[in-house]
XYZ file of C-alpha atoms in Angstrom:
129
model
C 53.155 54.691 53.448
C 52.828 56.205 49.975
C 53.645 52.874 48.319
C 50.797 51.209 50.212
C 48.439 53.950 49.009
C 49.522 53.447 45.377
C 49.142 49.688 45.699
C 45.580 50.060 47.018
C 44.762 52.602 44.286
C 46.004 50.266 41.539
C 44.124 47.360 43.065
C 40.923 49.423 43.178
C 41.343 50.476 39.526
C 41.881 46.862 38.451
C 38.773 45.720 40.327
C 36.711 48.489 38.701
C 38.049 47.590 35.242
C 37.163 43.933 35.798
C 33.657 44.854 36.992
C 33.103 46.995 33.877
C 34.337 44.176 31.632
C 37.442 46.024 30.399
C 39.589 43.025 31.331
C 38.719 39.916 29.339
C 38.367 36.754 31.431
C 40.866 33.973 30.917
C 39.523 31.538 28.284
C 38.347 28.283 29.864
C 36.549 25.093 28.856
C 34.824 22.639 31.182
C 32.684 19.586 30.631
C 30.211 17.637 32.732
C 30.553 14.791 33.418
C 34.300 14.456 32.945
C 34.370 10.686 33.558
C 32.568 7.893 31.725
C 32.575 4.347 33.115
C 32.064 1.495 30.654
C 30.894 -2.035 31.309
C 33.627 -4.646 31.081
C 31.919 -6.242 28.057
C 31.195 -2.971 26.245
C 33.987 -1.126 24.508
C 32.278 2.191 23.849
C 31.083 4.863 26.187
C 27.899 6.561 24.949
C 27.428 9.771 26.887
C 25.688 13.139 26.818
C 28.120 15.968 27.653
C 27.544 19.552 28.674
C 30.373 21.831 27.559
C 30.725 25.314 29.061
C 33.289 27.955 28.160
C 34.387 31.529 28.547
C 36.162 33.221 25.638
C 36.605 36.779 24.382
C 35.196 36.209 20.877
C 33.745 33.655 18.462
C 34.990 30.127 19.071
C 34.901 26.559 17.812
C 35.237 23.376 19.850
C 37.127 20.408 18.458
C 36.790 16.869 19.788
C 39.816 14.716 19.028
C 38.080 11.458 18.135
C 38.870 8.856 15.448
C 36.958 11.128 13.082
C 37.518 14.624 14.538
C 34.372 16.614 15.267
C 34.069 20.394 15.171
C 31.303 22.593 16.571
C 31.174 26.351 15.979
C 28.274 27.698 18.060
C 26.779 31.130 17.509
C 28.564 34.040 19.140
C 27.185 34.799 22.568
C 26.504 31.179 23.523
C 28.523 29.804 26.428
C 27.336 26.197 26.601
C 26.635 23.272 24.314
C 25.151 19.808 24.879
C 26.398 16.963 22.690
C 26.147 13.172 22.502
C 29.324 11.249 21.769
C 30.546 7.674 21.678
C 34.168 6.941 22.553
C 36.293 3.941 23.434
C 39.176 5.955 24.940
C 39.842 9.371 26.501
C 38.681 12.339 24.420
C 40.350 15.728 24.401
C 38.205 18.799 23.695
C 39.965 21.964 22.515
C 38.490 25.472 22.551
C 39.705 27.244 19.389
C 39.645 30.887 18.342
C 37.341 30.888 15.295
C 39.355 33.492 13.385
C 42.809 31.880 13.504
C 42.192 28.376 14.991
C 44.579 29.026 17.876
C 43.911 26.806 20.933
C 42.576 28.784 23.893
C 41.735 26.066 26.441
C 41.171 22.327 26.698
C 39.324 19.717 28.726
C 39.430 15.910 28.787
C 36.755 13.243 29.066
C 38.184 10.161 30.785
C 36.838 6.780 29.663
C 37.467 3.986 32.164
C 36.230 0.387 32.250
C 34.529 -0.862 35.397
C 36.609 -3.624 36.943
C 35.784 -6.135 39.611
C 37.555 -5.742 42.908
C 40.839 -7.600 43.165
C 40.468 -8.728 46.769
C 38.177 -11.106 48.640
C 36.011 -9.929 51.455
C 36.696 -11.511 54.804
C 33.749 -13.292 56.380
C 35.052 -12.898 59.927
C 35.951 -9.679 61.603
C 39.658 -9.447 62.481
C 38.834 -8.968 66.164
C 36.707 -12.128 66.398
C 37.835 -14.674 68.991
C 36.286 -17.647 67.173
């Protein structure tokens, strides 16, 4: 009985600490959209991305492209909109600005649109004629 009481007390204290902001949220990075479809004739995907993150301090975001790109937004911002052109998947890494340690990552998938590999049937399979 006492152990249940202590468990509930600790849980309540943790919830209060999280509500006050004493516990830093886990760093995360997300992007929208996360998939870019290219035409079969075009090699590059030109897209506008919205990056959103949570991090405890100042950050930078690195895009691993042929020529790597680095953005270091002002402290306090939690989103960034960028335009990129890529011919293959791109990995974005959220870095701690002070020591360049990776905190989180996200990936943009670049896929070519392909034609279907099967023919459509003109008759229904249940047709008698």
